[in-house]
XYZ file of C-alpha atoms in Angstrom:
518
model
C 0.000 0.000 0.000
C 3.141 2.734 0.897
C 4.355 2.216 -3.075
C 1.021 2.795 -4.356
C 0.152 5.252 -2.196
C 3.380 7.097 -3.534
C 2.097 7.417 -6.669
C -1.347 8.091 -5.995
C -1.432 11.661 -7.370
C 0.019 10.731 -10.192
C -2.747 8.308 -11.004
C -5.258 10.995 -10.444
C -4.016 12.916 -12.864
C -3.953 9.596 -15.214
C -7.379 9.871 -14.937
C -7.855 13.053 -17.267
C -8.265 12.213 -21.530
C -4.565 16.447 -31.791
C -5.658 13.855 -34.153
C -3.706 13.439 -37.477
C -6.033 14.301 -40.294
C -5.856 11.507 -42.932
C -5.082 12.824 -46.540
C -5.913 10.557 -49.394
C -6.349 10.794 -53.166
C -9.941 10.095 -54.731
C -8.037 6.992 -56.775
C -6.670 5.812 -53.389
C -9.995 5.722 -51.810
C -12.176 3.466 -53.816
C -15.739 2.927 -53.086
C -17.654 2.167 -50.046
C -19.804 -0.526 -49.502
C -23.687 1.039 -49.255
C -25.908 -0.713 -46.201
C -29.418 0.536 -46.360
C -29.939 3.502 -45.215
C -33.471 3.058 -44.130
C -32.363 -0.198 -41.880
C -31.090 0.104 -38.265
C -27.648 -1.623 -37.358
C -29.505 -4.989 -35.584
C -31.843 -5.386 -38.607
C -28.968 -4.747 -41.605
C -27.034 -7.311 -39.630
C -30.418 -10.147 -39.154
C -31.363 -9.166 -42.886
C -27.498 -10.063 -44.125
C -26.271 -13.718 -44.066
C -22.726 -12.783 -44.417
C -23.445 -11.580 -40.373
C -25.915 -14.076 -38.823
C -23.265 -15.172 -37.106
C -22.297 -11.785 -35.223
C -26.233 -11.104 -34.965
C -26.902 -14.248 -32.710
C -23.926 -12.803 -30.619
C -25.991 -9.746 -30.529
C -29.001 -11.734 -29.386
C -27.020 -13.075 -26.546
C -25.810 -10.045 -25.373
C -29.303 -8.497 -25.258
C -27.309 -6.159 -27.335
C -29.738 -6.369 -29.912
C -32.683 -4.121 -29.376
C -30.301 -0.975 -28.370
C -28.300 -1.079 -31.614
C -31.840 -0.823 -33.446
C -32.397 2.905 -31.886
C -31.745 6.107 -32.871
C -28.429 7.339 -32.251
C -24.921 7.226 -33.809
C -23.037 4.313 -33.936
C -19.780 2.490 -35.196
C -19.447 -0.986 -35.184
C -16.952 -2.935 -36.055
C -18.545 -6.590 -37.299
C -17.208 -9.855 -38.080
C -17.981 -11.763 -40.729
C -19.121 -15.771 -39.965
C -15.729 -16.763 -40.909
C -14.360 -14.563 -38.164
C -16.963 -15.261 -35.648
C -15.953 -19.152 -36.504
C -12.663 -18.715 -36.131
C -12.603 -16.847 -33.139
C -14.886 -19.440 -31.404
C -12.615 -22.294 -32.382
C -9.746 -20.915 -31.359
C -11.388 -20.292 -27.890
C -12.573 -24.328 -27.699
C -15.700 -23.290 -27.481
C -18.851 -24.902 -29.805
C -21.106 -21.980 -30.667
C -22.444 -19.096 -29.939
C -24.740 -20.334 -27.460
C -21.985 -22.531 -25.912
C -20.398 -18.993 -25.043
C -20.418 -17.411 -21.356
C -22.876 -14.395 -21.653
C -21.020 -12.038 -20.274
C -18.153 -12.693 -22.490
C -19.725 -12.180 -25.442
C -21.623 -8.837 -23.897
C -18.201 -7.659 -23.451
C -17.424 -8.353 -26.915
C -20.106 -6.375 -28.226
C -19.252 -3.101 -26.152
C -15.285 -3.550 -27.274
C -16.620 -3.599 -30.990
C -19.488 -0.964 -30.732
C -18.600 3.110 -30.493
C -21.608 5.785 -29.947
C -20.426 7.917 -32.367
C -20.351 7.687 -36.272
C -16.809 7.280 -37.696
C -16.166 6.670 -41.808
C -12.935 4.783 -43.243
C -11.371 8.353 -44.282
C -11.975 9.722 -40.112
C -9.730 7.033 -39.516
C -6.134 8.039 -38.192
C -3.071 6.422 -38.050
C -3.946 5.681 -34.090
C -6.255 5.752 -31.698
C -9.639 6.688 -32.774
C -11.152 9.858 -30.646
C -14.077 8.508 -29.020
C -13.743 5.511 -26.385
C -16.002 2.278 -27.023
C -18.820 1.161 -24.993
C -16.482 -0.946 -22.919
C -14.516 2.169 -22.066
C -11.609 0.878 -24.109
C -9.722 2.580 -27.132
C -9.585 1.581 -30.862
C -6.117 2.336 -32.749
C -6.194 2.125 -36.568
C -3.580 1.861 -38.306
C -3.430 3.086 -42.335
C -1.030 0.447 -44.388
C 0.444 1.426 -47.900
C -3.107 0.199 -49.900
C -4.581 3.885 -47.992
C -8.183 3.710 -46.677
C -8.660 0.326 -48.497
C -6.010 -1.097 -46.073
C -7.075 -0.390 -42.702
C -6.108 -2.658 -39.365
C -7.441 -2.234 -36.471
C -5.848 -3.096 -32.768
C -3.026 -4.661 -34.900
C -4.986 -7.360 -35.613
C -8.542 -7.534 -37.191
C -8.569 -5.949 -40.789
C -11.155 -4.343 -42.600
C -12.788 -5.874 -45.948
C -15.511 -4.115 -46.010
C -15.675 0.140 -45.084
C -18.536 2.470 -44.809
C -21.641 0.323 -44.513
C -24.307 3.106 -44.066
C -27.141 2.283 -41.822
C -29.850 4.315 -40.582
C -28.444 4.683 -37.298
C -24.665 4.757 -37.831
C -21.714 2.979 -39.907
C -20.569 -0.683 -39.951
C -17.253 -1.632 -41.393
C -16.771 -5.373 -41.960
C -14.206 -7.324 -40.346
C -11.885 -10.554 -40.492
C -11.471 -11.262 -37.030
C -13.356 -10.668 -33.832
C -10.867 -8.944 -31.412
C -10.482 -9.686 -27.783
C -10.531 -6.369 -25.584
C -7.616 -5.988 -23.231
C -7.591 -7.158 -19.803
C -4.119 -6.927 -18.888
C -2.733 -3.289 -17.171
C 0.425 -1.823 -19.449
C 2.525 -3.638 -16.561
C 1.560 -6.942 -17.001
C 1.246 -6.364 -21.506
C 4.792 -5.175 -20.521
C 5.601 -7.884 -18.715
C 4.000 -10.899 -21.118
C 5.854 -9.777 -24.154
C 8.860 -10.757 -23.050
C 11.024 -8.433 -24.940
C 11.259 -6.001 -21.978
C 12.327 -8.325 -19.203
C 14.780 -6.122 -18.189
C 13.079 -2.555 -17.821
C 9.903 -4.968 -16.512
C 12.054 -6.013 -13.486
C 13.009 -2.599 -12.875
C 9.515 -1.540 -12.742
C 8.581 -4.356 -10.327
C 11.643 -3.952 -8.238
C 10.814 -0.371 -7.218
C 7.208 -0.718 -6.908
C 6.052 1.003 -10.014
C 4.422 -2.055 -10.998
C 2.008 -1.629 -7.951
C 0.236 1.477 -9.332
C 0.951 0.430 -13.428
C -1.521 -2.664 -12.367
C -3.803 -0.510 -11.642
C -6.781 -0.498 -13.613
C -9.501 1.284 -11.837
C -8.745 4.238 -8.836
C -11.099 4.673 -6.069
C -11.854 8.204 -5.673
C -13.024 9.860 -2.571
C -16.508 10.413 -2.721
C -16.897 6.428 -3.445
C -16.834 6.369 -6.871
C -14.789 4.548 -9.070
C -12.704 5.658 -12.743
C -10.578 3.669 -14.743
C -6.506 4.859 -14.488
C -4.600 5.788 -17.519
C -0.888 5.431 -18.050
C 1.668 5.787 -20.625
C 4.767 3.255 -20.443
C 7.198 4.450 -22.339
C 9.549 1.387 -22.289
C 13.017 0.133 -23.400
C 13.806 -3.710 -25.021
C 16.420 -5.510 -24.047
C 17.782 -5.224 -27.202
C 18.092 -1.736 -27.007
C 19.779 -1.980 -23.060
C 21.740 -4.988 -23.599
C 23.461 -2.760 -27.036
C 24.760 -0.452 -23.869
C 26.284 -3.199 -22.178
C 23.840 -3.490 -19.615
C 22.821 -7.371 -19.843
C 20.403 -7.732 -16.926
C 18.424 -5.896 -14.252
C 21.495 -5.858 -11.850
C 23.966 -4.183 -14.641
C 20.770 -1.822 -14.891
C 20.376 -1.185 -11.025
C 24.232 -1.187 -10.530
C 24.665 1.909 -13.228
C 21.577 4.280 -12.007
C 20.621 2.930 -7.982
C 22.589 5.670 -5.291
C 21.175 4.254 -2.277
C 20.122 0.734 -1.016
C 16.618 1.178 -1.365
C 15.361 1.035 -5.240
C 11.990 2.030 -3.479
C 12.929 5.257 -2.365
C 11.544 7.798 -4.982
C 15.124 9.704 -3.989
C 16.698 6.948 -5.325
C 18.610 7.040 -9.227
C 17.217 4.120 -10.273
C 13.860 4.583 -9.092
C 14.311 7.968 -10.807
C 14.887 6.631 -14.180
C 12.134 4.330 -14.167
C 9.346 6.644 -12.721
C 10.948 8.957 -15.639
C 9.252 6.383 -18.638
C 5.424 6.579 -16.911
C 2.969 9.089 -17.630
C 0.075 9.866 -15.895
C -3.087 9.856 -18.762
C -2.820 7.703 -21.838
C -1.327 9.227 -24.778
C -1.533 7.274 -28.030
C 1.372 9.313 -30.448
C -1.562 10.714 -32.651
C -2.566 12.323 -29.179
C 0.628 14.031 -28.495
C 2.133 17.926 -29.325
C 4.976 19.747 -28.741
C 5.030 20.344 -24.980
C 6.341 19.293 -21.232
C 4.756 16.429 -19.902
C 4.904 15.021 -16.595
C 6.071 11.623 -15.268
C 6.098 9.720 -11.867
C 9.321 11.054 -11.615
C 10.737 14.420 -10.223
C 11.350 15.890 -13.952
C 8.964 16.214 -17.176
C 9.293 15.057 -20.850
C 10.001 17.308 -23.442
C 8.606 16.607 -26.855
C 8.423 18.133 -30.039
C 6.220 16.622 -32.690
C 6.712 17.663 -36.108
C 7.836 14.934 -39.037
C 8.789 12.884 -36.002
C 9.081 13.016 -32.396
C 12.044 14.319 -30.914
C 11.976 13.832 -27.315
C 14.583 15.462 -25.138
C 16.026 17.706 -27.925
C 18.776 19.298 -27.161
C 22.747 19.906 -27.590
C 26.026 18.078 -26.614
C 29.234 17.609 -28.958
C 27.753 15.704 -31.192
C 25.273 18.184 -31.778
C 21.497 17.755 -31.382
C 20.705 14.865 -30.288
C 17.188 13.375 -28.887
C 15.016 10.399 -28.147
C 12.246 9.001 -30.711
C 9.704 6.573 -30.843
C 9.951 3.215 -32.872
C 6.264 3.863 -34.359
C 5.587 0.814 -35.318
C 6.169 -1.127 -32.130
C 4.163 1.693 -30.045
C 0.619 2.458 -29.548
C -0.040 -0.727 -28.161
C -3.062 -0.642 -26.210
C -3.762 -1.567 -22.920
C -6.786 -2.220 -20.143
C -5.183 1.066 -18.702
C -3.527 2.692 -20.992
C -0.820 2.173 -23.629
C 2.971 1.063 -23.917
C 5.467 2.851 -26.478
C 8.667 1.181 -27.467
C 11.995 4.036 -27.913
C 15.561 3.990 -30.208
C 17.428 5.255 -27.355
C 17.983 4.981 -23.466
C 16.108 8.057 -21.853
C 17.603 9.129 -18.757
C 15.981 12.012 -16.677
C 16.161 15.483 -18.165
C 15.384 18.988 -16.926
C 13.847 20.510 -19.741
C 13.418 24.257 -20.640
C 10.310 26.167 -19.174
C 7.812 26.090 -22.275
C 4.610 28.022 -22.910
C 1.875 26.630 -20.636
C -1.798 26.154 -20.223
C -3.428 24.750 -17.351
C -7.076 23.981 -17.393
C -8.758 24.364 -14.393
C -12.253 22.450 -14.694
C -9.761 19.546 -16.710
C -9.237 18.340 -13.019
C -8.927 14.608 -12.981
C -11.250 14.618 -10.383
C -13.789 16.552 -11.801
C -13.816 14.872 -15.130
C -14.217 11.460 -13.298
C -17.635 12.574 -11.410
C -20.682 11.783 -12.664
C -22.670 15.031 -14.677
C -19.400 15.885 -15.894
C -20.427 16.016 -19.523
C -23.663 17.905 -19.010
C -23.912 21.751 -19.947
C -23.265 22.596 -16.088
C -23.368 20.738 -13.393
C -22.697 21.399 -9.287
C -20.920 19.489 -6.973
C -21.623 20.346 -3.989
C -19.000 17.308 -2.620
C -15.358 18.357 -1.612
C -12.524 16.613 -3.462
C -8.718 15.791 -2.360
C -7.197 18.033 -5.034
C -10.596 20.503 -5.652
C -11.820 22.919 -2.170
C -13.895 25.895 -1.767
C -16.784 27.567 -0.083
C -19.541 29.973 -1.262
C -22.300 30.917 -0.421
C -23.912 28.163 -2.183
C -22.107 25.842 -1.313
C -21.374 23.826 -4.442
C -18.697 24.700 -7.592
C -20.327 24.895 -11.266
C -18.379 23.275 -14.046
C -19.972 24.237 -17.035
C -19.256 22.549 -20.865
C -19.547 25.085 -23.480
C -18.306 24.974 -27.290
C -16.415 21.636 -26.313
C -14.321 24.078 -23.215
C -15.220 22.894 -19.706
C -14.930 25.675 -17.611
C -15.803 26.380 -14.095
C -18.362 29.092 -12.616
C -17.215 29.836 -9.007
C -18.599 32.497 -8.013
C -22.054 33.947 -7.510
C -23.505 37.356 -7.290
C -22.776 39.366 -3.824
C -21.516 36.157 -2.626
C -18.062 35.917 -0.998
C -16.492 32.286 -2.128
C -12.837 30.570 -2.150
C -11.868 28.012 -4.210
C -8.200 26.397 -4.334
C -6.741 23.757 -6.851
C -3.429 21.066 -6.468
C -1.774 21.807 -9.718
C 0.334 19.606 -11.490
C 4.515 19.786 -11.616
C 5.709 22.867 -13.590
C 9.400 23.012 -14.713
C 11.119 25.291 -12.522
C 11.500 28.844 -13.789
C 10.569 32.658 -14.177
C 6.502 32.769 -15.396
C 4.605 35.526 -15.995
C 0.388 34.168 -15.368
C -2.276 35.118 -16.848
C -6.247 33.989 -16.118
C -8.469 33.092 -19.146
C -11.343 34.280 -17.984
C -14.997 36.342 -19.504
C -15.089 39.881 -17.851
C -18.547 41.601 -18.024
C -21.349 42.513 -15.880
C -21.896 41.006 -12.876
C -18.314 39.480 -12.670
C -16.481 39.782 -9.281
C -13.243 41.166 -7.961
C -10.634 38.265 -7.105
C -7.234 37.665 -5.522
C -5.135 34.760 -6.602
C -2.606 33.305 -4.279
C -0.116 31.353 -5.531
C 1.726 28.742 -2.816
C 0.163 30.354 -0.097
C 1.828 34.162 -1.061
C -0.644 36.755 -2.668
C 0.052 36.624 -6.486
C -0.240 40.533 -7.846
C -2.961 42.831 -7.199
C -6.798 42.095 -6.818
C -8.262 41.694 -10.281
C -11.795 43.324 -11.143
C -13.774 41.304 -13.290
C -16.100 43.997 -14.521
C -13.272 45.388 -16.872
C -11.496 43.637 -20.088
C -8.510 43.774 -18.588
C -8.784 43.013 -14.733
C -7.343 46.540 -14.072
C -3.881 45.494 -15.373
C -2.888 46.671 -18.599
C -0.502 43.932 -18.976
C -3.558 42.032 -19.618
C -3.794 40.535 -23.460
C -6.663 40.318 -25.638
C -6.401 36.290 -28.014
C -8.350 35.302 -30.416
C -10.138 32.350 -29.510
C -10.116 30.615 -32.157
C -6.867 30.503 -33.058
C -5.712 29.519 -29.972
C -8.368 26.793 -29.368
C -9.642 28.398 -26.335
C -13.139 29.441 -24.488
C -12.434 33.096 -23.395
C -10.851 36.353 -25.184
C -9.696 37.875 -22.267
C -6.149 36.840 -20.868
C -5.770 38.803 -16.870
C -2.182 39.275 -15.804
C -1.832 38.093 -12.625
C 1.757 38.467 -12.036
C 5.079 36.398 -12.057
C 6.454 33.806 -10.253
C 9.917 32.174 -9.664
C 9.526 28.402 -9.663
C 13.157 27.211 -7.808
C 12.022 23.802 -7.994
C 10.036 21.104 -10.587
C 7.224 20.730 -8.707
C 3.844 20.768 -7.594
C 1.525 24.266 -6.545
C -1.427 25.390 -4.826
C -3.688 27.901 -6.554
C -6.350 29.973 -4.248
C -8.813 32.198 -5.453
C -10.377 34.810 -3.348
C -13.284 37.031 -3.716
C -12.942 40.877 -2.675
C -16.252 41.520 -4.183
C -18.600 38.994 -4.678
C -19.733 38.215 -8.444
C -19.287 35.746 -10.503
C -15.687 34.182 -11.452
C -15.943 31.953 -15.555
C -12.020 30.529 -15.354
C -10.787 28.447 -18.103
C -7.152 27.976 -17.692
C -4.073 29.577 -16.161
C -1.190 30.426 -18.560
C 2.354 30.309 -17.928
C 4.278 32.117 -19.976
C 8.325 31.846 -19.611
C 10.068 35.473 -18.570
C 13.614 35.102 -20.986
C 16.703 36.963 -20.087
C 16.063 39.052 -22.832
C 12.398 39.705 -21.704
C 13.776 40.824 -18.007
């Protein structure tokens, strides 16, 4: 319980969730195959022989009535070959031979609520999570749309079958959703036996196991990691042959446990906190387990770690086609070179407030507002109300904390920053009825109070973005003031009302102070 309980921050924030647009020429795309448009998914699939197979599984799963409603749905569908084969393989009969809830959890695994055609598909994981909660990574081969895997293992022969209710694309092979944490696919490969000892050996493997998190109001949310891992081909190329050659050149005390400790250090390094398939990623600071972040820059590749030494830039990159393999919790990718910890450089950064892990994991999270009126580990205020308001809005999820003449305060764990000199800024919505705030920033008052009512807070260091262009909810950027980060590390953010009113935040901004800029 003391190793998992060690990283249990970090699997809060693995809680919290760019796609590649794919480009193709009209002779490259072919033609689709046309369902009937006037059918529902269950009755195309009853009404086609090439599927009774898949529809009796349907039956089973008492699957079958909700995929003949209204809505939008994918599915992915085996033919009776596949659903043959799959069966065999598993020693069992037919489908009535097969447990219930197996074959329920089949159906969710292969079924999205939301509409996706051949040419949304990009090379990784798709955008939208499937019933089961799980993720679907497509892959594009060298035949374009017309050559489309899915999971690595199930291929499409048959794209864009247009129901009334969604899209079916045929496949040759039912796939089996994964069970197994990114530990234990790690583990089972058994081309990572090395760097899978290491993570067992300092108790990493204790919260990488984990597939669901308990949070504290009860509840329960599936955890989401990122292993970023190294073969033993690529360690055993540096001379280090086994897990004690590993320990012997990174451990600096006797226990590996010890988050102070090198080795434990270098292995906390390669875990993320949230799954990020590389279609997912951009060109920012992310953090790990470990004390520093990851620096990545995505562009015609990903260059990890960038940076200078005598042999002139030099960085880490992933082997892309032995990563984005999917896990129950999260996904594994495979790197060309040893990654060691790295201070990066202070970068440009957002931080969205109502993104909080814990927020996003309670239930009403997805509805156009929604109070909680329960306090959280890394979430705590008071208002007059009595309750915080997160509030969805043009895709943004923003919160609403405060309310007219009410006094409230409201104050947030934030994530690691990489140390350095920041000037902040507030997205926020000034106007009518807005309040007066104070932010404090590690317990010491950050700047002057910040009036609401005006476009800029008061400050005319305040900036005016556009939106859109930035991919953001609010117009209005409030300075705050600067800060001197001497450490990479974790903050507390307070907000305090001097007049009540209410208090629309988006995100905070960091924004790096440069020699040049002092």
């Amino acid at each position: 319980m003391k190793k998992i309980t060690r990283n249990i921050k970090a699997a809060f924030w693995a809680l919290a969730l760019v796609t590649f647009g794919l480009v193709a020429c009209e002779s490259e795309i072919g033609d689709p195959f046309y369902g009937d448009s006037e059918l529902l998914v269950s009755a195309y699939l009853e009404q086609n022989a090439d599927y009774s197979e898949y529809y009796r599984i349907l039956e089973r799963a008492e699957m079958a009535s909700t995929l003949n409603t209204d809505g939008d749905y994918t599915c992915f569908v085996p033919n009776n070959e596949a659903v043959g084969n799959y069966l065999a393989d598993k020693g069992i009969s037919s489908v009535e031979a097969a447990e219930v809830e197996d074959l329920k959890l089949l159906v969710r695994f292969h079924t999205l609520v939301s509409t996706f055609s051949a040419i949304d598909f990009p090379n990784g994981v798709l955008k939208d999570s499937t019933v089961s909660g799980d993720y679907i990574v497509t892959e594009i081969g060298d035949g374009g749309i017309n050559d489309i895997t899915i999971n690595r293992q199930a291929k499409i022969l048959k794209r864009d079958i247009k129901v009334a209710n969604g899209m079916i694309h045929e496949i040759d092979k039912l796939v089996d959703p994964k069970t197994q944490s990114v530990y234990d696919v790690l583990e089972r490969s058994g081309r990572f036996s090395i760097f899978a000892e290491a993570i067992m050996q300092t108790g990493l493997a204790d919260t990488l196991k984990k597939v669901t998190l308990e949070l504290p109001n009860g509840s329960k949310a599936r955890t989401r990691f990122t292993l970023i891992a190294e073969t033993d081909e690529l360690l055993q190329s540096k001379g280090i042959e086994s897990f004690e050659a590993l320990k012997a050149m990174y451990s600096d005390t006797d226990d590996i446990t010890d988050p102070a400790n090198g080795l434990y250090q270098y292995v906390a390094y390669h875990c993320l906190p949230g799954a990020y398939f590389l279609n997912e990623l951009s060109s920012k600071n992310y953090l790990t387990f470990g004390k520093d972040l990851i620096s990545l820059v995505v562009g015609e590749d990903f260059r990890i770690n960038e940076r200078e030494n005598e042999e002139g830039k030099v960085w880490t990159n992933f082997v892309e086609s032995e990563s984005n393999e999917p896990a129950r919790n999260g996904v594994i990718h495979v790197i060309d070179k040893q990654m060691p910890p790295y201070s990066p450089p202070p970068v440009d950064l957002k931080w969205f407030i109502g993104a909080q892990p814990e927020l996003m994991a309670m239930p009403g999270y997805d509805k156009y507002h929604f109070n909680y009126y329960e306090q959280m580990s890394s979430v705590r205020w008071f208002n007059n109300l009595n309750y915080i308001r997160v509030r969805i809005k043009a895709g943004h999820t923003f919160l609403n904390m405060g309310h007219k003449g009410g006094f409230f305060w409201a104050e947030f764990d934030m994530p690691k920053i990489v140390k350095g000199k920041y000037d902040v800024y507030l997205n926020t919505n000034p106007g009518g009825g807005r309040g007066t705030v104070q932010c404090f920033f590690d317990g010491k008052r950050l700047g002057e109070p910040r009036d609401l009512t005006k476009r800029d807070g008061g400050d005319p260091r305040s900036r005016q973005i556009n939106p859109g262009e930035e991919g953001v909810l609010f117009s209005s950027e409030i300075y705050l003031g600067a800060v001197n980060l001497k450490e990479t590390e974790e903050h507390l953010v307070k907000f305090i009302t001097i007049k009540g009113g209410a208090f629309p935040v988006d995100y905070l901004r960091f924004v790096p102070i440069t020699d040049e800029a002092e």
